mmCIF file of C-alpha atoms in Angstrom:
data_model
loop_
_atom_site.group_PDB
_atom_site.id
_atom_site.type_symbol
_atom_site.label_atom_id
_atom_site.label_comp_id
_atom_site.label_asym_id
_atom_site.label_seq_id
_atom_site.Cartn_x
_atom_site.Cartn_y
_atom_site.Cartn_z
ATOM 1 C CA MET A 1 -2.513 -3.551 -35.275
ATOM 2 C CA LYS A 2 -4.682 -1.011 -33.443
ATOM 3 C CA ARG A 3 -6.108 -1.182 -29.923
ATOM 4 C CA ILE A 4 -8.374 1.233 -28.042
ATOM 5 C CA ARG A 5 -8.720 1.772 -24.300
ATOM 6 C CA MET A 6 -12.189 3.300 -23.802
ATOM 7 C CA TYR A 7 -13.050 5.256 -20.628
ATOM 8 C CA GLU A 8 -16.489 5.690 -19.060
ATOM 9 C CA ASN A 9 -16.555 9.417 -19.840
ATOM 10 C CA GLY A 10 -16.206 8.754 -23.584
ATOM 11 C CA GLU A 11 -12.520 9.594 -23.843
ATOM 12 C CA PHE A 12 -10.190 6.943 -25.240
ATOM 13 C CA ASP A 13 -6.562 6.069 -25.942
ATOM 14 C CA LEU A 14 -5.438 4.651 -29.272
ATOM 15 C CA TYR A 15 -2.437 2.333 -29.557
ATOM 16 C CA ILE A 16 -0.950 1.637 -32.985
ATOM 17 C CA TYR A 17 1.539 -1.245 -33.018
ATOM 18 C CA ARG A 18 4.078 -1.786 -35.780
ATOM 19 C CA LYS A 19 6.105 -5.000 -35.760
ATOM 20 C CA LYS A 20 9.793 -5.126 -36.564
ATOM 21 C CA PRO A 21 11.669 -8.064 -38.185
ATOM 22 C CA GLN A 22 11.320 -11.052 -35.889
ATOM 23 C CA LEU A 23 13.999 -13.310 -34.460
ATOM 24 C CA SER A 24 14.394 -16.669 -36.122
ATOM 25 C CA PRO A 25 12.623 -19.576 -34.325
ATOM 26 C CA SER A 26 15.937 -20.871 -32.955
ATOM 27 C CA GLN A 27 16.958 -17.391 -31.716
ATOM 28 C CA ALA A 28 13.579 -16.896 -30.052
ATOM 29 C CA ARG A 29 13.768 -20.295 -28.311
ATOM 30 C CA GLU A 30 17.283 -19.588 -27.042
ATOM 31 C CA LYS A 31 16.293 -16.132 -25.753
ATOM 32 C CA ASN A 32 13.233 -17.574 -23.975
ATOM 33 C CA ARG A 33 15.287 -20.456 -22.490
ATOM 34 C CA LYS A 34 17.866 -18.076 -21.021
ATOM 35 C CA SER A 35 15.159 -15.822 -19.623
ATOM 36 C CA GLN A 36 13.294 -18.709 -17.955
ATOM 37 C CA ASN A 37 16.491 -20.242 -16.560
ATOM 38 C CA SER A 38 17.511 -16.877 -15.114
ATOM 39 C CA LYS A 39 14.153 -16.507 -13.343
ATOM 40 C CA ILE A 40 14.314 -20.044 -11.938
ATOM 41 C CA GLU A 41 17.905 -19.650 -10.753
ATOM 42 C CA ARG A 42 17.169 -16.334 -9.070
ATOM 43 C CA LYS A 43 14.103 -17.732 -7.298
ATOM 44 C CA ARG A 44 16.067 -20.697 -5.949
ATOM 45 C CA LEU A 45 18.898 -18.452 -4.841
ATOM 46 C CA GLU A 46 16.540 -16.056 -3.093
ATOM 47 C CA GLU A 47 14.847 -18.919 -1.237
ATOM 48 C CA VAL A 48 18.177 -20.204 0.054
ATOM 49 C CA ILE A 49 19.472 -16.751 0.971
ATOM 50 C CA ASN A 50 16.195 -15.781 2.674
ATOM 51 C CA ASP A 51 16.476 -18.929 4.800
ATOM 52 C CA GLY A 52 19.955 -17.755 5.778
ATOM 53 C CA ILE A 53 18.655 -14.298 6.677
ATOM 54 C CA GLU A 54 15.911 -15.777 8.871
ATOM 55 C CA CYS A 55 18.454 -18.003 10.627
ATOM 56 C CA GLY A 56 20.640 -14.989 11.276
ATOM 57 C CA PHE A 57 23.858 -16.082 9.578
ATOM 58 C CA ILE A 58 23.428 -13.901 6.475
ATOM 59 C CA ASP A 59 23.335 -10.137 6.867
ATOM 60 C CA ARG A 60 20.670 -8.369 4.822
ATOM 61 C CA GLU A 61 23.336 -6.103 3.346
ATOM 62 C CA GLU A 62 24.977 -9.163 1.808
ATOM 63 C CA TYR A 63 21.753 -10.263 0.111
ATOM 64 C CA HIS A 64 22.191 -8.615 -3.282
ATOM 65 C CA THR A 65 25.895 -9.473 -3.448
ATOM 66 C CA LEU A 66 25.127 -13.154 -2.928
ATOM 67 C CA VAL A 67 22.343 -13.153 -5.516
ATOM 68 C CA ALA A 68 24.622 -11.429 -8.023
ATOM 69 C CA ASP A 69 27.397 -13.968 -7.427
ATOM 70 C CA GLY A 70 24.944 -16.833 -7.809
ATOM 71 C CA LEU A 71 23.763 -15.496 -11.178
ATOM 72 C CA GLY A 72 27.310 -14.984 -12.403
ATOM 73 C CA LEU A 73 26.951 -11.192 -12.457
ATOM 74 C CA THR A 74 28.941 -8.393 -10.951
ATOM 75 C CA VAL A 75 27.165 -6.355 -8.303
ATOM 76 C CA GLU A 76 26.980 -3.454 -10.772
ATOM 77 C CA GLU A 77 25.394 -5.665 -13.461
ATOM 78 C CA TYR A 78 22.923 -7.096 -10.969
ATOM 79 C CA TRP A 79 21.912 -3.643 -9.706
ATOM 80 C CA SER A 80 21.481 -2.486 -13.295
ATOM 81 C CA LYS A 81 19.060 -5.368 -13.963
ATOM 82 C CA LEU A 82 17.275 -4.771 -10.670
ATOM 83 C CA THR A 83 16.918 -1.053 -11.409
ATOM 84 C CA ARG A 84 15.405 -1.784 -14.816
ATOM 85 C CA ALA A 85 12.945 -4.237 -13.242
ATOM 86 C CA ARG A 86 11.912 -1.751 -10.553
ATOM 87 C CA LYS A 87 11.521 0.962 -13.173
ATOM 88 C CA SER A 88 9.290 -1.357 -15.210
ATOM 89 C CA ASN A 89 7.172 -2.149 -12.127
ATOM 90 C CA LEU A 90 6.965 1.555 -11.286
ATOM 91 C CA ASN A 91 5.791 2.447 -14.792
ATOM 92 C CA ARG A 92 3.158 -0.285 -14.630
ATOM 93 C CA ALA A 93 1.873 1.044 -11.295
ATOM 94 C CA LYS A 94 1.815 4.631 -12.612
ATOM 95 C CA ASN A 95 -0.120 3.580 -15.711
ATOM 96 C CA ASN A 96 -2.637 1.713 -13.526
ATOM 97 C CA ILE A 97 -3.136 4.827 -11.394
ATOM 98 C CA ILE A 98 -3.692 7.020 -14.444
ATOM 99 C CA GLU A 99 -6.208 4.566 -15.944
ATOM 100 C CA ILE A 100 -8.093 4.167 -12.663
ATOM 101 C CA ILE A 101 -8.365 7.922 -12.130
ATOM 102 C CA ARG A 102 -9.569 8.621 -15.662
ATOM 103 C CA ASN A 103 -12.164 5.845 -15.505
ATOM 104 C CA ASN A 104 -13.588 6.379 -12.001
ATOM 105 C CA PHE A 105 -13.280 10.036 -10.998
ATOM 106 C CA THR A 106 -14.642 13.205 -12.558
ATOM 107 C CA VAL A 107 -14.412 16.957 -12.168
ATOM 108 C CA GLY A 108 -16.087 17.958 -8.903
ATOM 109 C CA ASP A 109 -15.075 14.859 -6.943
ATOM 110 C CA SER A 110 -12.960 15.367 -3.819
ATOM 111 C CA PHE A 111 -9.177 15.513 -3.527
ATOM 112 C CA VAL A 112 -8.204 14.797 0.085
ATOM 113 C CA THR A 113 -4.812 15.046 1.777
ATOM 114 C CA LEU A 114 -4.192 13.395 5.166
ATOM 115 C CA THR A 115 -1.238 14.273 7.386
ATOM 116 C CA PHE A 116 -0.060 13.085 10.802
ATOM 117 C CA ARG A 117 0.388 15.551 13.666
ATOM 118 C CA ASP A 118 2.941 15.148 16.416
ATOM 119 C CA LYS A 119 1.549 12.679 18.918
ATOM 120 C CA GLU A 120 3.353 11.003 21.785
ATOM 121 C CA GLY A 121 3.773 7.272 21.235
ATOM 122 C CA PHE A 122 2.875 7.381 17.523
ATOM 123 C CA ASP A 123 5.577 6.795 14.915
ATOM 124 C CA TRP A 124 4.505 8.575 11.730
ATOM 125 C CA THR A 125 7.692 7.399 10.000
ATOM 126 C CA ASP A 126 6.782 3.703 10.312
ATOM 127 C CA TRP A 127 5.143 2.340 7.156
ATOM 128 C CA ALA A 128 3.169 -0.483 8.809
ATOM 129 C CA THR A 129 1.784 1.752 11.576
ATOM 130 C CA CYS A 130 0.614 4.417 9.123
ATOM 131 C CA VAL A 131 -0.949 1.902 6.726
ATOM 132 C CA TYR A 132 -2.822 0.301 9.625
ATOM 133 C CA GLU A 133 -4.346 3.676 10.546
ATOM 134 C CA LEU A 134 -5.118 4.416 6.888
ATOM 135 C CA ASP A 135 -7.040 1.147 6.557
ATOM 136 C CA LYS A 136 -9.143 2.016 9.624
ATOM 137 C CA TYR A 137 -9.830 5.450 8.128
ATOM 138 C CA PHE A 138 -11.249 3.957 4.930
ATOM 139 C CA LYS A 139 -13.458 1.614 6.942
ATOM 140 C CA ARG A 140 -14.865 4.583 8.892
ATOM 141 C CA LEU A 141 -15.431 6.517 5.642
ATOM 142 C CA LYS A 142 -17.386 3.633 4.130
ATOM 143 C CA HIS A 143 -19.423 3.273 7.304
ATOM 144 C CA LYS A 144 -20.465 6.933 7.068
ATOM 145 C CA TYR A 145 -20.816 7.426 3.303
ATOM 146 C CA GLY A 146 -21.730 3.934 2.122
ATOM 147 C CA ARG A 147 -19.911 0.878 0.849
ATOM 148 C CA ASP A 148 -20.144 2.110 -2.767
ATOM 149 C CA LEU A 149 -17.541 4.762 -1.958
ATOM 150 C CA LYS A 150 -14.636 4.726 -4.419
ATOM 151 C CA TYR A 151 -11.134 5.880 -3.575
ATOM 152 C CA ILE A 152 -7.523 5.676 -4.645
ATOM 153 C CA CYS A 153 -4.687 6.706 -2.349
ATOM 154 C CA ILE A 154 -1.054 7.527 -3.157
ATOM 155 C CA PRO A 155 1.480 7.826 -0.312
ATOM 156 C CA GLU A 156 4.151 10.504 -0.037
ATOM 157 C CA LEU A 157 7.018 10.734 2.404
ATOM 158 C CA GLN A 158 7.434 14.318 3.595
ATOM 159 C CA LYS A 159 11.137 14.937 4.101
ATOM 160 C CA GLU A 160 11.047 18.627 4.859
ATOM 161 C CA ASN A 161 12.852 19.802 8.015
ATOM 162 C CA GLY A 162 14.006 16.261 8.715
ATOM 163 C CA ARG A 163 10.494 15.170 9.689
ATOM 164 C CA ASN A 164 10.243 12.110 7.374
ATOM 165 C CA ALA A 165 6.518 11.676 7.978
ATOM 166 C CA TRP A 166 4.131 9.787 5.711
ATOM 167 C CA HIS A 167 1.027 11.477 4.411
ATOM 168 C CA TYR A 168 -1.582 10.490 1.835
ATOM 169 C CA HIS A 169 -3.188 11.982 -1.255
ATOM 170 C CA ILE A 170 -6.649 10.524 -1.903
ATOM 171 C CA LEU A 171 -9.308 10.860 -4.575
ATOM 172 C CA ILE A 172 -12.847 10.080 -3.418
ATOM 173 C CA ASN A 173 -16.014 9.965 -5.550
ATOM 174 C CA LEU A 174 -17.845 12.332 -3.209
ATOM 175 C CA LYS A 175 -18.842 15.577 -4.885
ATOM 176 C CA TYR A 176 -17.176 18.544 -3.232
ATOM 177 C CA GLY A 177 -19.846 20.641 -1.553
ATOM 178 C CA SER A 178 -22.269 17.738 -1.139
ATOM 179 C CA PHE A 179 -20.971 17.148 2.408
ATOM 180 C CA ASP A 180 -19.429 19.137 5.219
ATOM 181 C CA PHE A 181 -15.690 18.608 4.713
ATOM 182 C CA ARG A 182 -15.140 19.346 8.405
ATOM 183 C CA GLU A 183 -16.592 15.888 9.066
ATOM 184 C CA PHE A 184 -13.375 14.427 7.653
ATOM 185 C CA ASN A 185 -11.289 15.735 10.562
ATOM 186 C CA PRO A 186 -12.796 13.565 13.334
ATOM 187 C CA ILE A 187 -13.023 10.586 10.948
ATOM 188 C CA TRP A 188 -9.256 10.805 10.452
ATOM 189 C CA GLY A 189 -8.398 12.071 13.934
ATOM 190 C CA LEU A 190 -4.614 11.801 13.576
ATOM 191 C CA GLY A 191 -3.688 15.090 11.990
ATOM 192 C CA TYR A 192 -4.675 17.689 9.449
ATOM 193 C CA VAL A 193 -7.140 17.082 6.603
ATOM 194 C CA THR A 194 -7.502 19.234 3.510
ATOM 195 C CA VAL A 195 -10.275 18.760 0.953
ATOM 196 C CA LYS A 196 -10.386 20.372 -2.499
ATOM 197 C CA PRO A 197 -12.514 19.811 -5.594
ATOM 198 C CA ILE A 198 -11.004 18.032 -8.586
ATOM 199 C CA THR A 199 -10.816 20.608 -11.369
ATOM 200 C CA SER A 200 -9.396 18.330 -14.070
ATOM 201 C CA THR A 201 -8.714 14.604 -14.365
ATOM 202 C CA GLY A 202 -6.477 15.014 -17.413
ATOM 203 C CA GLY A 203 -3.164 15.667 -15.710
ATOM 204 C CA LEU A 204 -4.155 14.607 -12.198
ATOM 205 C CA GLY A 205 -3.146 10.985 -12.749
ATOM 206 C CA TRP A 206 0.302 12.038 -13.943
ATOM 207 C CA TYR A 207 0.610 14.462 -11.027
ATOM 208 C CA LEU A 208 -0.264 11.900 -8.355
ATOM 209 C CA SER A 209 1.653 9.016 -9.913
ATOM 210 C CA ALA A 210 4.781 11.209 -9.826
ATOM 211 C CA TYR A 211 4.778 10.810 -6.033
ATOM 212 C CA LEU A 212 5.579 7.110 -6.533
ATOM 213 C CA THR A 213 8.816 8.017 -8.274
ATOM 214 C CA GLU A 214 9.818 10.213 -5.351
ATOM 215 C CA CYS A 215 9.041 7.783 -2.535
ATOM 216 C CA LEU A 216 9.458 4.343 -4.164
ATOM 217 C CA GLN A 217 12.787 3.715 -2.420
ATOM 218 C CA ASP A 218 11.147 4.533 0.933
ATOM 219 C CA ILE A 219 8.322 1.993 0.538
ATOM 220 C CA PRO A 220 9.261 -1.404 2.011
ATOM 221 C CA GLN A 221 9.994 -4.061 -0.581
ATOM 222 C CA ASN A 222 7.021 -6.196 -1.715
ATOM 223 C CA LYS A 223 4.511 -3.743 -0.222
ATOM 224 C CA LYS A 224 1.723 -1.917 -2.053
ATOM 225 C CA THR A 225 2.784 1.276 -3.769
ATOM 226 C CA TYR A 226 -0.766 2.651 -3.711
ATOM 227 C CA PHE A 227 -4.139 1.769 -2.171
ATOM 228 C CA ALA A 228 -7.510 1.539 -3.893
ATOM 229 C CA SER A 229 -11.044 0.386 -3.168
ATOM 230 C CA ARG A 230 -12.095 -2.896 -4.754
ATOM 231 C CA ASN A 231 -15.026 -1.410 -6.650
ATOM 232 C CA LEU A 232 -12.898 0.615 -9.059
ATOM 233 C CA THR A 233 -13.342 -0.253 -12.726
ATOM 234 C CA LYS A 234 -10.811 -0.413 -15.545
ATOM 235 C CA PRO A 235 -11.360 0.965 -19.050
ATOM 236 C CA ILE A 236 -12.712 -1.308 -21.779
ATOM 237 C CA ILE A 237 -10.196 -2.736 -24.252
ATOM 238 C CA ILE A 238 -11.293 -2.808 -27.898
ATOM 239 C CA ASP A 239 -9.054 -4.662 -30.344
ATOM 240 C CA ASN A 240 -11.456 -5.955 -32.981
ATOM 241 C CA PRO A 241 -10.389 -4.077 -36.166
ATOM 242 C CA GLU A 242 -13.955 -3.238 -37.209
ATOM 243 C CA ASP A 243 -14.904 -2.001 -33.732
ATOM 244 C CA VAL A 244 -11.750 0.114 -33.544
ATOM 245 C CA GLU A 245 -12.561 1.833 -36.850
ATOM 246 C CA ASN A 246 -16.155 2.435 -35.694
ATOM 247 C CA VAL A 247 -14.946 4.160 -32.519
ATOM 248 C CA LEU A 248 -12.598 6.371 -34.513
ATOM 249 C CA ALA A 249 -15.318 7.250 -37.038
ATOM 250 C CA ASN A 250 -17.919 8.047 -34.362
ATOM 251 C CA ASN A 251 -15.651 10.247 -32.237
ATOM 252 C CA GLU A 252 -14.210 12.701 -34.715
ATOM 253 C CA HIS A 253 -15.349 15.522 -32.422
ATOM 254 C CA LEU A 254 -12.626 14.572 -29.920
ATOM 255 C CA SER A 255 -9.191 16.137 -30.267
ATOM 256 C CA VAL A 256 -5.698 14.755 -29.708
ATOM 257 C CA ALA A 257 -4.540 15.665 -26.196
ATOM 258 C CA TYR A 258 -1.265 13.736 -26.213
ATOM 259 C CA ASN A 259 0.798 11.803 -28.753
ATOM 260 C CA LYS A 260 3.947 9.750 -28.245
ATOM 261 C CA THR A 261 5.801 6.951 -30.050
ATOM 262 C CA VAL A 262 7.754 4.333 -28.084
ATOM 263 C CA ASN A 263 10.389 2.269 -29.905
ATOM 264 C CA SER A 264 11.745 -1.140 -28.879
ATOM 265 C CA ASP A 265 13.815 -3.924 -30.436
ATOM 266 C CA TYR A 266 10.754 -5.885 -31.532
ATOM 267 C CA ILE A 267 7.837 -3.483 -31.872
ATOM 268 C CA ASP A 268 7.040 0.227 -32.086
ATOM 269 C CA CYS A 269 3.936 1.696 -30.472
ATOM 270 C CA GLU A 270 2.289 5.049 -31.165
ATOM 271 C CA TYR A 271 0.131 6.211 -28.249
ATOM 272 C CA ILE A 272 -2.584 8.859 -28.801
ATOM 273 C CA GLU A 273 -4.974 10.287 -26.198
ATOM 274 C CA PHE A 274 -8.327 11.564 -27.485
ATOM 275 C CA ARG A 275 -10.394 13.913 -25.309
#
């Protein structure tokens, strides 16, 4: 099976899937039953334990130990499963960032970095406080440059010199040089602003998504790992065999920029980027 992810600039990714021998129907049903039961049990346990946390008779540090005990796992086994799940969620977020950047931003758009300066009474280490100010910043940007403004923002926790201050890396679909970048300083008003032109979108998504790996443990649980405007578009998925072959035949001028094969227990996938 082949599938294509087509971007607005004409570039595309090709996925080639190869199935491996399948489980028998009874094995598949048993595997699915155990998976569903595990999810249900964990949800029930978490609800009960969260009630205990809110009432104050369960310490938050005991949370994962209690969940592990309830699932019949050791703490090490539970943390191993949790780490795999977080890694899967992280990879999904990173892939979304890469797709969004490739489909919505082009060379010449603006790459903005926002930092917080020392200010009495302002806690630049607090996630909620910084996100609140970031949201107001985007509202002011849209007021000045129009509601069609597109952006994606990736947070980074600066840990140099023990400062532990949040700052933000942002892509905006404003062409560098089409505005006075000094206007961004009063719009932000909480620290330093740097603005540079995007010189390539190819590796930029990988570069920015790498920040998530570095600061994921610092982002509060169940909070957004990145921020994006609602008007961003996703690439088109093409999986009709005839349409896939037509795209390949009509884009022979593009070259392979990246090629990787991922193996799993049930299916192998070859991933090819054409640019």
